[in-house]
Short mmCIF file of C-alpha atoms in Angstrom, two decimals:
data_model
loop_
_atom_site.label_atom_id
_atom_site.label_comp_id
_atom_site.label_asym_id
_atom_site.label_seq_id
_atom_site.Cartn_x
_atom_site.Cartn_y
_atom_site.Cartn_z
CA MET A 1195 50.05 -6.12 53.76
CA LYS A 1196 53.25 -5.10 51.62
CA GLY A 1197 54.77 -1.88 52.80
CA THR A 1198 52.99 -1.62 56.21
CA ARG A 1199 55.29 -0.20 58.77
CA PRO A 1200 55.95 -1.43 62.61
CA LEU A 1201 54.75 0.30 65.65
CA ASP A 1202 56.76 1.30 68.68
CA ASN A 1203 55.56 0.56 72.32
CA ALA A 1204 53.87 3.88 72.90
CA GLU A 1205 51.96 3.56 69.53
CA ILE A 1206 51.00 0.01 70.54
CA ARG A 1207 49.66 1.49 73.87
CA LYS A 1208 47.62 4.07 71.98
CA VAL A 1209 46.07 1.48 69.77
CA SER A 1210 45.29 -0.89 72.59
CA GLU A 1211 43.37 1.79 74.11
CA ALA A 1212 41.26 2.69 71.03
CA PHE A 1213 39.00 -0.20 70.41
CA GLU A 1214 35.39 0.17 70.74
CA GLY A 1215 32.19 -1.67 70.19
CA THR A 1216 30.61 -5.15 70.79
CA PHE A 1217 33.63 -7.05 69.69
CA ALA A 1218 36.41 -4.65 71.20
CA ILE A 1219 37.61 -7.39 73.46
CA ARG A 1220 38.26 -9.82 70.67
CA ASN A 1221 39.77 -7.17 68.37
CA ARG A 1222 41.93 -5.57 70.95
CA ASN A 1223 43.48 -8.91 72.01
CA LEU A 1224 43.86 -10.02 68.52
CA PHE A 1225 46.04 -6.86 68.00
CA MET A 1226 47.96 -7.35 71.39
CA LEU A 1227 48.55 -11.16 70.87
CA GLY A 1228 49.94 -10.24 67.33
CA VAL A 1229 52.41 -7.82 68.37
CA SER A 1230 53.51 -10.10 71.30
CA VAL A 1231 54.13 -13.17 69.32
CA GLY A 1232 54.87 -12.03 65.82
CA ALA A 1233 52.57 -14.44 63.95
CA ARG A 1234 51.18 -14.03 60.43
CA ILE A 1235 47.46 -12.82 60.56
CA SER A 1236 46.63 -16.17 58.96
CA GLU A 1237 48.19 -17.93 61.80
CA LEU A 1238 46.55 -16.09 64.48
CA LEU A 1239 43.02 -16.62 62.93
CA ALA A 1240 43.69 -20.34 62.55
CA LEU A 1241 44.38 -20.75 66.51
CA LYS A 1242 41.93 -22.63 68.51
CA VAL A 1243 41.04 -21.87 72.18
CA GLY A 1244 42.95 -25.03 73.02
CA ASP A 1245 46.18 -23.91 71.44
CA VAL A 1246 46.53 -21.04 73.93
CA TRP A 1247 44.58 -22.15 77.16
CA GLN A 1248 45.86 -25.21 78.72
CA ASN A 1249 45.60 -26.46 82.42
CA ASN A 1250 43.40 -23.65 83.06
CA ARG A 1251 46.04 -20.98 82.27
CA PRO A 1252 47.55 -19.32 79.10
CA VAL A 1253 50.42 -21.19 77.47
CA LYS A 1254 53.93 -19.74 77.92
CA ASP A 1255 55.11 -21.13 74.59
CA LEU A 1256 52.71 -20.95 71.73
CA LEU A 1257 53.15 -23.58 69.00
CA PHE A 1258 52.29 -23.00 65.57
CA ASP A 1259 51.77 -26.27 64.01
CA ARG A 1260 53.10 -26.87 60.41
CA SER A 1261 49.37 -27.30 59.35
CA ILE A 1262 48.75 -23.59 59.87
CA VAL A 1263 52.14 -22.27 58.98
CA LYS A 1264 52.57 -20.62 55.77
CA GLY A 1265 53.76 -23.13 53.07
CA GLY A 1266 53.44 -25.88 55.67
CA GLU A 1267 57.13 -25.93 56.04
CA VAL A 1268 57.73 -26.39 59.70
CA SER A 1269 56.30 -25.90 62.98
CA ARG A 1270 57.74 -23.43 65.47
CA ALA A 1271 57.31 -22.37 69.02
CA VAL A 1272 57.35 -18.66 70.23
CA PRO A 1273 57.52 -17.53 73.79
CA VAL A 1274 54.24 -15.55 74.93
CA ASN A 1275 55.32 -12.57 77.07
CA VAL A 1276 53.02 -11.09 79.89
CA ASP A 1277 51.26 -8.84 77.25
CA GLY A 1278 50.31 -11.90 75.43
CA ARG A 1279 49.24 -14.00 78.38
CA GLU A 1280 47.03 -11.20 79.37
CA ALA A 1281 45.51 -11.01 76.03
CA ILE A 1282 44.84 -14.70 76.08
CA GLU A 1283 43.27 -14.33 79.54
CA ALA A 1284 40.95 -11.59 78.39
CA LEU A 1285 39.86 -13.55 75.24
CA ILE A 1286 39.14 -16.78 77.49
CA ALA A 1287 36.95 -14.54 79.80
CA TRP A 1288 35.30 -13.14 76.74
CA HIS A 1289 34.53 -16.65 75.24
CA SER A 1290 33.20 -17.89 78.64
CA GLU A 1291 30.92 -14.89 78.94
CA LEU A 1292 29.73 -14.69 75.34
CA TYR A 1293 29.31 -18.63 74.68
CA GLY A 1294 28.56 -19.64 78.09
CA GLY A 1295 31.70 -21.89 78.51
CA ILE A 1296 35.07 -22.87 77.21
CA ASP A 1297 35.41 -25.10 74.14
CA SER A 1298 38.92 -25.96 73.15
CA SER A 1299 38.06 -26.62 69.60
CA ARG A 1300 36.56 -23.23 69.10
CA PRO A 1301 38.24 -20.54 66.98
CA LEU A 1302 40.03 -18.16 69.28
CA PHE A 1303 39.16 -15.34 67.00
CA SER A 1304 35.58 -16.37 66.39
CA SER A 1305 33.40 -14.65 63.74
CA ARG A 1306 30.18 -12.67 64.53
CA LYS A 1307 28.33 -15.40 62.73
CA GLY A 1308 27.77 -18.90 63.30
CA GLN A 1309 27.65 -19.01 67.09
CA GLY A 1310 31.57 -18.80 67.31
CA SER A 1311 32.03 -21.86 64.95
CA GLN A 1312 33.80 -20.00 62.25
CA PRO A 1313 37.05 -17.83 62.54
CA MET A 1314 37.47 -14.24 61.65
CA THR A 1315 38.52 -13.68 57.67
CA ARG A 1316 41.58 -11.66 56.91
CA ILE A 1317 39.32 -8.87 55.72
CA SER A 1318 37.44 -8.63 58.86
CA ALA A 1319 40.53 -8.79 60.89
CA HIS A 1320 41.80 -5.69 58.81
CA ARG A 1321 38.56 -3.97 59.30
CA SER A 1322 38.47 -4.46 62.97
CA LEU A 1323 42.09 -2.96 63.35
CA LYS A 1324 41.73 0.07 60.93
CA PRO A 1325 39.43 2.29 63.35
CA ALA A 1326 41.73 1.77 66.31
CA PHE A 1327 44.60 3.00 64.11
CA GLN A 1328 42.75 5.78 63.07
CA ALA A 1329 41.50 6.49 66.56
CA ALA A 1330 44.90 6.29 68.00
CA GLY A 1331 45.87 9.18 65.53
CA LEU A 1332 48.60 7.15 63.76
CA ASN A 1333 49.70 7.75 60.23
CA GLY A 1334 51.58 5.94 57.68
CA LYS A 1335 50.75 2.46 56.03
CA LEU A 1336 49.27 0.26 58.76
CA GLY A 1337 47.52 -3.08 58.41
CA THR A 1338 47.35 -6.61 60.02
CA HIS A 1339 51.00 -7.00 58.81
CA SER A 1340 52.14 -4.20 61.10
CA LEU A 1341 51.54 -6.56 64.12
CA ARG A 1342 54.19 -9.01 62.92
CA LYS A 1343 56.63 -6.26 61.76
CA SER A 1344 56.22 -4.52 65.28
CA TYR A 1345 57.05 -7.71 66.99
CA ALA A 1346 60.00 -8.22 64.58
CA GLN A 1347 61.40 -4.55 65.07
CA ARG A 1348 61.01 -4.72 68.85
CA LEU A 1349 62.58 -8.06 69.36
CA TYR A 1350 65.61 -7.19 67.14
CA GLU A 1351 66.09 -4.04 69.21
CA GLN A 1352 66.10 -6.03 72.29
CA THR A 1353 68.30 -8.74 71.04
CA ASN A 1354 70.33 -7.39 68.36
CA ASP A 1355 70.23 -11.13 66.98
CA ILE A 1356 68.83 -11.30 63.45
CA TYR A 1357 68.93 -14.92 63.50
CA ALA A 1358 66.67 -15.17 66.59
CA VAL A 1359 64.16 -12.96 64.89
CA GLN A 1360 64.41 -15.18 61.71
CA GLU A 1361 63.63 -18.32 63.82
CA MET A 1362 60.60 -16.62 65.63
CA LEU A 1363 59.20 -15.49 62.41
CA GLY A 1364 59.55 -18.79 60.75
CA HIS A 1365 61.55 -17.11 57.76
CA LYS A 1366 63.41 -19.52 55.50
CA SER A 1367 66.18 -17.03 54.81
CA VAL A 1368 67.64 -14.12 56.96
CA VAL A 1369 67.57 -11.82 53.80
CA THR A 1370 63.68 -11.98 54.08
CA THR A 1371 64.18 -11.10 57.96
CA GLN A 1372 66.30 -8.06 56.95
CA ARG A 1373 63.68 -6.70 54.95
CA TYR A 1374 61.30 -6.70 57.94
CA LEU A 1375 63.80 -4.59 59.94
CA GLY A 1376 63.56 -0.85 59.26
CA VAL A 1377 64.42 2.13 61.26
CA ASN A 1378 63.40 2.67 64.92
CA TYR A 1379 60.69 5.12 64.25
CA ALA A 1380 60.63 6.57 67.77
CA SER A 1381 64.44 7.17 67.59
CA VAL A 1382 64.14 8.78 64.12
CA ARG A 1383 61.18 10.97 65.35
CA ASP A 1384 63.10 12.16 68.44
CA ALA A 1385 66.21 12.90 66.31
CA SER A 1386 64.25 14.69 63.75
CA GLU A 1387 62.70 16.98 66.42
CA ALA A 1388 66.08 17.56 67.90
CA MET A 1389 67.43 18.69 64.60
CA SER A 1390 64.90 21.59 64.36
CA ILE A 1391 66.46 25.04 64.56
CA HIS A 1392 63.76 25.62 67.41
CA SER A 1393 65.23 22.87 69.47
CA GLU A 1394 67.70 23.30 72.42
CA CYS A 1395 68.99 19.98 72.09
CA ASN A 1396 72.35 19.25 70.53
CA VAL A 1397 72.48 16.20 68.21
CA THR A 1398 75.56 14.05 67.88
CA THR A 1399 75.55 11.62 65.02
CA LYS A 1400 77.16 8.20 65.71
CA THR A 1401 78.12 6.62 62.54
CA LEU A 1402 80.12 3.44 61.83
CA LEU A 1403 83.07 5.20 60.76
CA SER A 1404 83.21 7.34 64.16
CA VAL A 1405 83.12 4.08 66.43
CA ASN A 1406 86.73 3.06 66.37
CA ASP A 1407 86.36 0.68 69.23
CA ALA A 1408 83.15 -1.15 68.12
CA SER A 1409 83.30 -4.88 68.39
CA ASP A 1410 82.97 -7.24 65.36
CA ASP A 1411 79.54 -8.08 66.16
CA GLU A 1412 78.48 -4.31 66.31
CA LEU A 1413 79.92 -3.80 63.22
CA LEU A 1414 78.10 -6.74 61.43
CA ILE A 1415 74.82 -5.47 62.95
CA GLU A 1416 75.37 -2.17 61.63
CA LEU A 1417 75.93 -3.27 58.22
CA LEU A 1418 72.84 -5.67 58.35
CA ARG A 1419 70.85 -2.62 59.56
CA ARG A 1420 71.99 -0.91 56.39
CA GLY A 1421 71.04 -3.58 54.14
CA TYR A 1422 74.27 -5.01 53.02
CA ASP A 1423 74.54 -8.81 52.18
CA VAL A 1424 77.13 -9.59 55.01
CA ALA A 1425 77.06 -13.28 54.20
CA ARG A 1426 78.49 -12.35 50.70
CA LEU A 1427 80.99 -9.94 52.05
CA LEU A 1428 82.30 -12.64 54.42
CA GLN A 1429 82.50 -15.28 51.70
CA LYS A 1430 84.51 -12.68 49.75
CA ASP A 1431 86.81 -12.41 52.63
CA GLU A 1432 87.32 -16.09 52.90
CA SER A 1433 88.43 -16.29 49.23
CA GLU A 1434 90.24 -12.87 48.79
CA GLN A 1435 91.18 -12.07 52.36
CA SER A 1436 90.21 -8.38 51.75
CA PHE A 1437 87.24 -7.79 53.87
CA GLN A 1438 88.09 -7.13 57.63
CA LEU A 1439 85.27 -5.76 59.60
CA PRO A 1440 87.58 -4.40 62.45
CA ASN A 1441 89.52 -2.14 59.88
CA GLU A 1442 87.99 1.28 59.48
CA LYS A 1443 89.42 1.55 55.95
CA ASN A 1444 87.66 -1.50 54.59
CA ILE A 1445 84.32 -0.50 56.42
CA SER A 1446 84.43 2.81 54.54
CA LYS A 1447 84.15 0.85 51.20
CA PHE A 1448 80.64 -0.04 52.22
CA VAL A 1449 79.09 2.91 53.91
#
């Protein structure tokens, strides 16, 4: 969903605790697996039990085959963290109880209809998440795509490697990945509170121009965060020798 925002860890915990109803286990772990591997909702709903459960344990690397990847471009493998593995284990236990056994060919996120033979639709996935977002007291535009954006934002904040995020998301261009990466909502919220005249906190603003000892990589990351086309700027440097990241005067042209 265009314009949806990511969730931070605190918000993810709140949502995970807010699912209710007969299919709460399925819905909760659709959410948790989504924020743990960053797949598109169409890719998640195309998963079979056998894709995530092998040798009687959850997979540590989840393969999204090109047959289910958007555009059928290329397969990709994504590491599954402990949250994702716990989600898989909960889903397998749910399958075993609901259907009386494990069938590797059954859709992982099965529909209420057809005795588990059909996967959820994108519409039903959105409807299963919306009440949990509301119950968690979250605001802003949220939807199934928030799962993917939450993964992207948190992975970038952990690695500062936009190309790693690009590969894990399966984007053709790093420019697309840049659009996924917004501000850190938790940091902005804390800073906003600290700016209040009623706050006892002293806010210090750290900008690019005040970081004289920043490395080239840090400066590149900062420019990427602000939406600049760094690749174009670097190409300009090669042709005109006029863009030198370590030089504060040159940086000031772009901020």
